[in-house]
Short mmCIF file of C-alpha atoms and ligand atoms in Angstrom, two decimals:
data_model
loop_
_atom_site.label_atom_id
_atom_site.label_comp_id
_atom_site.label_asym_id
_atom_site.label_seq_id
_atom_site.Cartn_x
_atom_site.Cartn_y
_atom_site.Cartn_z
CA UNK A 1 -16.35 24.79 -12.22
CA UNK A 2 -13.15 23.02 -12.99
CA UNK A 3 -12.64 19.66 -13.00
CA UNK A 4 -11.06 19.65 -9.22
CA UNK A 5 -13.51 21.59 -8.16
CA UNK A 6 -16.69 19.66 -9.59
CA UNK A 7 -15.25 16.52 -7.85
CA UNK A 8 -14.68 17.96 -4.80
CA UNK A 9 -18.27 19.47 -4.84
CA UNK A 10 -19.53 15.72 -5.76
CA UNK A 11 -17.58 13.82 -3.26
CA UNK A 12 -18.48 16.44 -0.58
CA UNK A 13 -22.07 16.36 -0.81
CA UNK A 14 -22.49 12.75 -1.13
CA UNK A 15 -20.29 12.36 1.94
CA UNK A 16 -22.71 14.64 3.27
CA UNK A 17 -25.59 12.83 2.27
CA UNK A 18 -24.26 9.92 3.05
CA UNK A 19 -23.57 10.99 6.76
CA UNK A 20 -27.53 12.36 6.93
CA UNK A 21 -29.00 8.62 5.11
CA UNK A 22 -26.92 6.35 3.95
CA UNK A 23 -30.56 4.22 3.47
CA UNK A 24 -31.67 6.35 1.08
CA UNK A 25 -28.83 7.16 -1.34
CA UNK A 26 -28.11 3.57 -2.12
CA UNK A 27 -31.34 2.07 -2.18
CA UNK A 28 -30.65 -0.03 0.47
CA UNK A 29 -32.50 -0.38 3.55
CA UNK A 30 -30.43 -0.01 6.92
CA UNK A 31 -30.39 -0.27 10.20
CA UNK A 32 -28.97 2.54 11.62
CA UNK A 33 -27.44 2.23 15.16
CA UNK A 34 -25.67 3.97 17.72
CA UNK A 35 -21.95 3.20 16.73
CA UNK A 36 -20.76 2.92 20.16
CA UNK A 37 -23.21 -0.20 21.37
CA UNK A 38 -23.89 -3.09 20.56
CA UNK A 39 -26.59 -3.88 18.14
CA UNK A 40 -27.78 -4.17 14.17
CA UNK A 41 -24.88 -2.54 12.50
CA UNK A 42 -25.18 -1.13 9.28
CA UNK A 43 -24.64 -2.65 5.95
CA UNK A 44 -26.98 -5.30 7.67
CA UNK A 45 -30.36 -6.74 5.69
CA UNK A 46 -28.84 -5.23 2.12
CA UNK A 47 -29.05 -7.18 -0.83
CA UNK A 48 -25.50 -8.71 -1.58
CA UNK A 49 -24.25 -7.48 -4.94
CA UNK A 50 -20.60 -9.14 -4.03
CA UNK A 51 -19.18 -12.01 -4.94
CA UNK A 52 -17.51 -14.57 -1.96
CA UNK A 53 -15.19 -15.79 -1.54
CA UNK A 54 -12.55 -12.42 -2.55
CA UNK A 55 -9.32 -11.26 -2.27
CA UNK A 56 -8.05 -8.03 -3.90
CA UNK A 57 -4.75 -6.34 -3.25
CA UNK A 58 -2.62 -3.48 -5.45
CA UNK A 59 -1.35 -4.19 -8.81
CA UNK A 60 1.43 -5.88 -7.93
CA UNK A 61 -0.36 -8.78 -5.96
CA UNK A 62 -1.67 -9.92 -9.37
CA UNK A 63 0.47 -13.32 -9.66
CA UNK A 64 -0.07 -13.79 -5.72
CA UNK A 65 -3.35 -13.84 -5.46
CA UNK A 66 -4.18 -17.50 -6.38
CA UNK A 67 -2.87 -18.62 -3.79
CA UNK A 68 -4.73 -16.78 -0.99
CA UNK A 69 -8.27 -17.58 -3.44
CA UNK A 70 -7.00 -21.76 -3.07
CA UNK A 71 -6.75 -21.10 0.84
CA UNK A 72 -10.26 -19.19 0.75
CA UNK A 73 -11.77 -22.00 -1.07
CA UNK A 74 -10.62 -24.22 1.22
CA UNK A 75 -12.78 -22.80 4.13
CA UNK A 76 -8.88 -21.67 5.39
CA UNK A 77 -8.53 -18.18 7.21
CA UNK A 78 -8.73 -14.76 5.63
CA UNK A 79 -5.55 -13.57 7.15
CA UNK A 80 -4.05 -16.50 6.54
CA UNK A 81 -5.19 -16.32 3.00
CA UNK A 82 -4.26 -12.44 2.49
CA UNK A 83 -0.37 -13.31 4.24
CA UNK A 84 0.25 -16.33 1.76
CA UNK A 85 -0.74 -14.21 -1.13
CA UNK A 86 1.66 -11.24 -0.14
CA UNK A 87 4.41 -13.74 1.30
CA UNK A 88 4.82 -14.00 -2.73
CA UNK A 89 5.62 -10.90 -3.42
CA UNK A 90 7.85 -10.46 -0.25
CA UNK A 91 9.82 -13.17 -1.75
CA UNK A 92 10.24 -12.34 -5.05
CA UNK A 93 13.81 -10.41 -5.69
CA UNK A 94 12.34 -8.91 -8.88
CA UNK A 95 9.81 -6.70 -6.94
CA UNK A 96 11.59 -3.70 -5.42
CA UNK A 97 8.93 -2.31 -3.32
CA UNK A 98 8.75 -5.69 -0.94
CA UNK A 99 10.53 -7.49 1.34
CA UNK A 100 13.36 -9.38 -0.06
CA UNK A 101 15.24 -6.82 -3.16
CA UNK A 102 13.27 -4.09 -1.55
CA UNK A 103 14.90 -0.64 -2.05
CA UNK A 104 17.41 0.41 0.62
CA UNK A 105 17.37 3.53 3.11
CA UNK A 106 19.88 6.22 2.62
CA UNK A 107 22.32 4.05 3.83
CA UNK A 108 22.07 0.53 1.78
CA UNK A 109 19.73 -0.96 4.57
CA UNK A 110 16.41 -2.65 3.76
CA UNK A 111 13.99 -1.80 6.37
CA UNK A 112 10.69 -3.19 6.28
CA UNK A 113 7.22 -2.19 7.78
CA UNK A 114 4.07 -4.04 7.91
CA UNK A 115 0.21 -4.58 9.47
CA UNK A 116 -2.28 -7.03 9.91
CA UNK A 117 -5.91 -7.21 10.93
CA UNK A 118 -7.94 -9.98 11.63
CA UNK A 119 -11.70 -9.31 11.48
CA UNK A 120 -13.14 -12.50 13.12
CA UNK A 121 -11.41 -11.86 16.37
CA UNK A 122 -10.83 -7.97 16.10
CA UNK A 123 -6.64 -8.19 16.74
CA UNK A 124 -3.98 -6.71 15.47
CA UNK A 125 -0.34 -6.51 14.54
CA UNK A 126 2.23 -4.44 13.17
CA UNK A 127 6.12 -4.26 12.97
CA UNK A 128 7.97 -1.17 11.48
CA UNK A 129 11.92 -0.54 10.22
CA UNK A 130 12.75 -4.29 10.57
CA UNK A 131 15.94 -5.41 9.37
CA UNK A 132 17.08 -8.90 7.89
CA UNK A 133 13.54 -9.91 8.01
CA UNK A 134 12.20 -11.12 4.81
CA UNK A 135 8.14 -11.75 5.88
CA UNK A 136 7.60 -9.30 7.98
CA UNK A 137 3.49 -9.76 7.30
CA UNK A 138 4.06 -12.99 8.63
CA UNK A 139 6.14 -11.56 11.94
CA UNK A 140 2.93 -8.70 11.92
CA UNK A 141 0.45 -11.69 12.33
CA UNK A 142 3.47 -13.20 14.90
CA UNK A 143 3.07 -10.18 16.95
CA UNK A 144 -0.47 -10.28 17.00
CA UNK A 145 -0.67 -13.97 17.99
CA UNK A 146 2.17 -14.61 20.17
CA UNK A 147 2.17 -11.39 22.30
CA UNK A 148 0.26 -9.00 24.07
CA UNK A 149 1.54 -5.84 21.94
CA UNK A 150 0.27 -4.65 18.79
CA UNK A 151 3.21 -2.63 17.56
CA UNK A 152 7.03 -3.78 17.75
CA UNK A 153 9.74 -1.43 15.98
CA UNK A 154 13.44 -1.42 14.81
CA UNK A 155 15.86 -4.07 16.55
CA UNK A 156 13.40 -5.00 18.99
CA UNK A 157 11.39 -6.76 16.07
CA UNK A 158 14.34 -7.99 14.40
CA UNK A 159 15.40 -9.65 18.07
CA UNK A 160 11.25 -11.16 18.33
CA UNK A 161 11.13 -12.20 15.10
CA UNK A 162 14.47 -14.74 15.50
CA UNK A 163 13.01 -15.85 18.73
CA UNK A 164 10.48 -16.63 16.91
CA UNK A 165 12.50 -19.01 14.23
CA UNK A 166 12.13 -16.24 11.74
CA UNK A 167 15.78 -16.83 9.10
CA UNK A 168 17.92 -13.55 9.11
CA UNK A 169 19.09 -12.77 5.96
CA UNK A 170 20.50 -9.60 3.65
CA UNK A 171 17.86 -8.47 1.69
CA UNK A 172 19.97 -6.31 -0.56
CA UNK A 173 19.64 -7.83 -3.99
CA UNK A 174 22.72 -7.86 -6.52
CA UNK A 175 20.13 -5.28 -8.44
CA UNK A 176 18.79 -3.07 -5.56
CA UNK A 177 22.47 -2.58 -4.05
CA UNK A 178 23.48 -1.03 -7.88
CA UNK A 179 20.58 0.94 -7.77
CA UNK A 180 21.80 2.32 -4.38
CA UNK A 181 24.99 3.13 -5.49
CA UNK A 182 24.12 4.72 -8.65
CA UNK A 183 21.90 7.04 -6.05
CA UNK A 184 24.90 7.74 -3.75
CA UNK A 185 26.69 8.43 -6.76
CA UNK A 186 24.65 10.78 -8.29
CA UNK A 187 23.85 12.54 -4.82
CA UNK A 188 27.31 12.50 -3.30
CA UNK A 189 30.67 14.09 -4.22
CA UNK A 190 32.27 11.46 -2.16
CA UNK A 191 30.88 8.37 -3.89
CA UNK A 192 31.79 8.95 -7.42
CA UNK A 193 35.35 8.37 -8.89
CA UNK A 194 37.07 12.29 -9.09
CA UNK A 195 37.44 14.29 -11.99
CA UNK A 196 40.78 13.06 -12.48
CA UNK A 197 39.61 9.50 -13.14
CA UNK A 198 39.31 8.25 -16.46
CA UNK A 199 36.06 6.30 -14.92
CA UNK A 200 34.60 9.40 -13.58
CA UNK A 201 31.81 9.87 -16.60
CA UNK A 202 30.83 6.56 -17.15
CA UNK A 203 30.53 5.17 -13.49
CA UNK A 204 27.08 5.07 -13.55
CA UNK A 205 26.71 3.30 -16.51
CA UNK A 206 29.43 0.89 -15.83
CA UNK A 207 27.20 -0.03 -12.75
CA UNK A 208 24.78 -1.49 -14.76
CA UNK A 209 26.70 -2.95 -17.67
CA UNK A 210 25.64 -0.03 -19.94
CA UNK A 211 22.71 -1.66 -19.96
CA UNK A 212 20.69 1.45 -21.55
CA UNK A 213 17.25 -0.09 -20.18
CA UNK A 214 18.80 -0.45 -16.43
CA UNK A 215 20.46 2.44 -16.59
CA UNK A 216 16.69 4.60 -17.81
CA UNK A 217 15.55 2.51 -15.18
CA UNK A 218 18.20 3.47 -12.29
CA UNK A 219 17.67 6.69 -13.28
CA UNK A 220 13.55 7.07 -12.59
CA UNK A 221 13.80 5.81 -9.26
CA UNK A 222 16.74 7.80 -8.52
CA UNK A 223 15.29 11.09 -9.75
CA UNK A 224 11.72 10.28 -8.44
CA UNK A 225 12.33 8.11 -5.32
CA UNK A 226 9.64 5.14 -5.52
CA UNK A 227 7.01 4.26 -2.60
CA UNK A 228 5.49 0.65 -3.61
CA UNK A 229 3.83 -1.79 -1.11
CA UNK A 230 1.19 -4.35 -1.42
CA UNK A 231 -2.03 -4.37 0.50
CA UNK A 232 -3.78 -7.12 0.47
CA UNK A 233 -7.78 -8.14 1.21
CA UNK A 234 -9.60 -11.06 1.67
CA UNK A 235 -13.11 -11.81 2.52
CA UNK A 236 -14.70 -15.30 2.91
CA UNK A 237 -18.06 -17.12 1.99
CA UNK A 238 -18.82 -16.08 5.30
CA UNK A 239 -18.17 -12.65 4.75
CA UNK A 240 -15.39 -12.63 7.14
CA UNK A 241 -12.71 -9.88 6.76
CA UNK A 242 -8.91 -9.16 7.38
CA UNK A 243 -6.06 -7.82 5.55
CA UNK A 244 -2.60 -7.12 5.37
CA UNK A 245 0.06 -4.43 4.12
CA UNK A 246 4.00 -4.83 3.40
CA UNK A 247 6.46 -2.65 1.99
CA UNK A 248 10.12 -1.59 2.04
CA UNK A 249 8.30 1.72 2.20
CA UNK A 250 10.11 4.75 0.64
CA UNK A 251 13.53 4.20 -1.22
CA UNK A 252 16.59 6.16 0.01
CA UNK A 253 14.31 7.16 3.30
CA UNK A 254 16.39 8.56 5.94
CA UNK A 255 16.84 4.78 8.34
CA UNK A 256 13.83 5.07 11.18
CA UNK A 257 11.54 6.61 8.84
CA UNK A 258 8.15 4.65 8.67
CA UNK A 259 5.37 5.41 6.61
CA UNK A 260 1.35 4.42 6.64
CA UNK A 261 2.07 0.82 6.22
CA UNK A 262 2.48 -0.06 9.71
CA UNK A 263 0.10 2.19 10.97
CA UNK A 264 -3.29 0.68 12.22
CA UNK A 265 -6.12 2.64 11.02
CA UNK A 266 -3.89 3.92 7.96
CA UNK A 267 -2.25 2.05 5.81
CA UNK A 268 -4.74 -0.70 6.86
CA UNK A 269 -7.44 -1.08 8.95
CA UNK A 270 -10.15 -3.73 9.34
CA UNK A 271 -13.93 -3.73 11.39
CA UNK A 272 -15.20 -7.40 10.49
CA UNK A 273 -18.61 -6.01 10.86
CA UNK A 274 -17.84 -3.64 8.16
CA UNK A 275 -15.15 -4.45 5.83
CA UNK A 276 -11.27 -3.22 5.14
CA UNK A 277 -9.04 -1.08 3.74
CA UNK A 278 -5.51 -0.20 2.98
CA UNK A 279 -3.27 2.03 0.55
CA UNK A 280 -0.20 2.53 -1.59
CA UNK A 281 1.22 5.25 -2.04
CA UNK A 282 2.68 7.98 0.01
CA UNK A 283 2.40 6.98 3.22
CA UNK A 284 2.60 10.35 4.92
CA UNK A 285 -0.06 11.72 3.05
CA UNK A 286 -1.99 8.86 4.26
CA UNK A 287 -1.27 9.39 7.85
CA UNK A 288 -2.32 12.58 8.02
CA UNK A 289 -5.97 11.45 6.84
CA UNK A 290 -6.01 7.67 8.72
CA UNK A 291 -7.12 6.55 5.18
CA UNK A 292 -8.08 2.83 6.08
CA UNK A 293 -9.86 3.95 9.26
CA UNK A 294 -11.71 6.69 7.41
CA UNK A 295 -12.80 4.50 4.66
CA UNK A 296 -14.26 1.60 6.73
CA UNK A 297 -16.38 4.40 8.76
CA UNK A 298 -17.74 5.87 5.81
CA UNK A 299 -18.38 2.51 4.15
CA UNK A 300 -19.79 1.53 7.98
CA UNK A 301 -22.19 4.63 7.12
CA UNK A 302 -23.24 2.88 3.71
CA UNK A 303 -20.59 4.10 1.13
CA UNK A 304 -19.57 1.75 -1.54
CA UNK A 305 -15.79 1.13 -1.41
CA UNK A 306 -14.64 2.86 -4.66
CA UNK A 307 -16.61 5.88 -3.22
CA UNK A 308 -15.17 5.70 0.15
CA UNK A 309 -11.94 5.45 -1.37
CA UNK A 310 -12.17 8.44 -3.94
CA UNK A 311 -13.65 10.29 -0.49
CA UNK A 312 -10.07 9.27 1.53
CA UNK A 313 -8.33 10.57 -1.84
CA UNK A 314 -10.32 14.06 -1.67
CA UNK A 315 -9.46 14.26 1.74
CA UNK A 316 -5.65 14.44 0.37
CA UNK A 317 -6.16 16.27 -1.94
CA UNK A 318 -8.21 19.33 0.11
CA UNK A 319 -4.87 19.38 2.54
CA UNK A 320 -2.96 20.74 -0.46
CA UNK A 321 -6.04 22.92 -1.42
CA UNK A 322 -6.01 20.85 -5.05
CA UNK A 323 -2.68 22.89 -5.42
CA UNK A 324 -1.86 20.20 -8.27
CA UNK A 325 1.88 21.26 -8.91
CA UNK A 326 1.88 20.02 -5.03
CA UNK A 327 0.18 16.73 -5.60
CA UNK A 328 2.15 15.93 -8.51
CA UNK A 329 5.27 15.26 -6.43
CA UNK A 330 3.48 11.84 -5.15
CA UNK A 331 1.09 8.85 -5.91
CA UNK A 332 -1.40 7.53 -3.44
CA UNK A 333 -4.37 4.22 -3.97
CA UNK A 334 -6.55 2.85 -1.49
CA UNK A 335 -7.99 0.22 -2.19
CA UNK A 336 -11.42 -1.33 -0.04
CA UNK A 337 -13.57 -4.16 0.38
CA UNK A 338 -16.68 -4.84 2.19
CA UNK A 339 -17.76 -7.75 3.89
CA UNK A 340 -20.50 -8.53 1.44
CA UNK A 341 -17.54 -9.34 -1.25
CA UNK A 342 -18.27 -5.78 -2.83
CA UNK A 343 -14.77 -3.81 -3.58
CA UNK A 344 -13.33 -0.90 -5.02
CA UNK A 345 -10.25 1.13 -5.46
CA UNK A 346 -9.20 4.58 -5.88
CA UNK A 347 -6.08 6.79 -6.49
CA UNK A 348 -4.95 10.15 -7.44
CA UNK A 349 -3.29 10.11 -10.54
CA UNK A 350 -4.62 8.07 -13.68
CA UNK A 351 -1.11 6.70 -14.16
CA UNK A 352 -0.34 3.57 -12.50
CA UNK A 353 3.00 1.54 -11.80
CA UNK A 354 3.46 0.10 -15.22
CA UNK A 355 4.21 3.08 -17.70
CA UNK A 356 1.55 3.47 -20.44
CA UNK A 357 -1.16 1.53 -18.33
CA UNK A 358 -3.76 3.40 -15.72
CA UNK A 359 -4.22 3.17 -12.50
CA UNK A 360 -5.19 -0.46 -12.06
CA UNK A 361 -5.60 -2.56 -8.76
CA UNK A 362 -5.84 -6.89 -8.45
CA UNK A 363 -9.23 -8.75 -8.59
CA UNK A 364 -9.55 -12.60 -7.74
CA UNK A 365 -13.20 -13.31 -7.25
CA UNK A 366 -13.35 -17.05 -8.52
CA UNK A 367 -12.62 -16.17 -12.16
CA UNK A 368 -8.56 -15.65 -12.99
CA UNK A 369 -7.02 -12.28 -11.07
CA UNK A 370 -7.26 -9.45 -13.17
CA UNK A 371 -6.55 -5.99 -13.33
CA UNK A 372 -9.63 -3.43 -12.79
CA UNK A 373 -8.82 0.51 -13.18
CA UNK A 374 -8.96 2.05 -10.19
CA UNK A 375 -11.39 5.25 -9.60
CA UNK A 376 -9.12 8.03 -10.20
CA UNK A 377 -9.56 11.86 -9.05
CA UNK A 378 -7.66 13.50 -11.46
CA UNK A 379 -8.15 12.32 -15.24
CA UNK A 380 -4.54 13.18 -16.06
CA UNK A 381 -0.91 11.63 -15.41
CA UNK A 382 0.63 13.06 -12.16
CA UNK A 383 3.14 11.32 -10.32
CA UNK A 384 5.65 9.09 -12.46
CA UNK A 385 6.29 6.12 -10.41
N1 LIG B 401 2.93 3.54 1.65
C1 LIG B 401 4.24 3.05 1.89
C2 LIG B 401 5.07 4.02 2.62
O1 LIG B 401 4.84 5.20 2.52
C3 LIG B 401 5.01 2.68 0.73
C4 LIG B 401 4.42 2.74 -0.53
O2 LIG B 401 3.30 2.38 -0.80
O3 LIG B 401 5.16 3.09 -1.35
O4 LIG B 401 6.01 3.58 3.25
#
């Protein structure tokens, strides 16, 4: 049995076992219920091997996550906790997968997408290809407590968010706007100087100062178009739940496109009874298997989170029949906690976002953030973000 294969073979029969007694493969004693009334859920008299209060989100929420553990240790909310955390990262120009400096569609427009759940009272919000909108986690949590939708798209959620005193701004960095026109240039006759220009080699280059790390960098994304996003998690010492996801979603994306992000039950979902989950990643691949849904049922059924999440990641990974020459043209993490404080994190491809380090995702459990290596399925380096 290869590698793949043996996985696969693992993952299915614990899911499998799993589904048949959850009780019994992880030592824990549970009260199994009828999922559709009321009553002892599962998860329920288990001994806690979590720590509370927690917040986790992908790599890239490392530096943000102080400030969501301050608000947790304050008694404050968790979604308030898990927005201030990636309201960091939106801000910051330097990060290219979120809000503000985000990379632009296919035609130089940043268009955002983002979800929130709130465990305590079960709601939720979302907004998808927003425009001119910086925090659009914070307009997500807007939607959810200011209307009676859960989902508001395009202009529409540009329109709510400045009724709503959100700023309108261009959130085309100096940096990402080069980047977009080094793309254009290398994908387009028509935005390159001709062959009659004395420019017409070095254009690129000149775009960046011939800068030779900008330029190598210009280059990657251009070749291999980026996804990026953070999800973010936090559970209090009550064992309360909710979460959040934000992204510019997929660089030079034709402008509509939306990936998982938005999408309740994929790129995030949250059952306070249970726990939460969200993803990085592709988003499309994640669509097609409602990753953060799918995880919080299995971990509902008694599956630890970095199991449930290498379970989502099989699921992937079985629509391409392993086919890895397939898989290699993307990335994809989810990442999970449950509401005991226990968490986990999983991906495809051993490679993570920094080059030369694994798959890692953010910890902040009291002690300083760190990095933990995510689960991976396949020991090897696929996708190059
Ligand atoms: N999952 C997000 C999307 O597909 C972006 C990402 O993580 O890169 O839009």
């Amino acid at each position: 049995m290869d590698r793949w294969t043996r996985r696969k073979f693992f993952l299915t029969s614990l899911a499998g076992s799993a589904f048949a007694g959850a009780g019994r493969l992880f030592g824990k004693t549970l009260e199994v219920t009828d999922g559709n009334r009321p009553g002892p859920r599962l998860l329920g008299p288990a001994p806690v091997a979590g720590t509370r209060p927690l917040i986790i989100s992908s790599a890239n929420g490392l530096n943000a996550l102080d400030k969501g553990m301050q608000i947790l240790k304050g008694g404050g909310d968790t979604l308030e906790a898990a927005v201030a955390a990636v309201t960091v990262v939106e801000d910051d120009p330097n990060d290219d997968s979120v809000g503000y400096g985000g990379l632009p569609n296919e035609e130089g427009e940043v268009e955002l997408d983002a979800s929130v759940m709130h465990g305590p009272t079960r709601r939720a919000g979302s907004v998808a290809s927003v425009r001119r909108i910086k925090n659009v986690s914070r307009l997500a949590k807007t939607v959810m407590e200011r209307t009676n939708h859960v989902m508001i798209v395009g202009d529409g959620a540009r329109r709510f968010g400045l009724a709503e005193g959100f700023e309108e701004m261009n959130l085309l960095t100096e940096h990402s706007r080069k980047i977009w026109l080094a793309w254009k240039a290398k994908t387009s006759f028509n935005w390159r100087p001709g062959t009659d220009s004395p420019e017409w080699k070095e254009h690129v280059a000149a775009l960046f100062d011939y800068d030779a790390e900008k330029i190598a960098y210009a280059m990657r994304v251009i070749t291999s178009p980026p996804t990026g996003t953070i999800n973010c998690l936090a559970v209090n010492a009550k064992g309360e739940v909710s979460g959040t996801t934000t992204t510019s979603g997929l660089a030079w994306k034709i402008p509509g496109r939306v990936g998982d992000s938005p999408v309740i039950g994929a790129g995030l979902f949250v059952d306070g009874e249970v726990g939460g989950a969200g993803s990085t990643g592709k988003g499309e691949e994640n669509i097609k298997i409602c990753g953060g849904h799918t995880i919080v049922e299995m971990m509902r059924k008694g599956m630890k989170p970095d199991d449930a999440c290498l379970e989502a990641v099989g699921r992937v990974v079985r629509n391409y029949n392993g086919d890895k020459k397939k898989l290699t043209t993307f990335h994809l993490y989810f990442y999970a906690v449950n509401r005991d404080g226990e968490y986990g994190s999983a991906s495809l491809w051993k490679n993570g976002y920094e080059e030369g380090k694994g798959a890692m995702f953010a910890v902040h459990d009291g002690t300083p953030a760190r990095l933990v290596p995510c689960k991976t399925f396949f020991d090897e380096i696929g996708h190059e973000e």
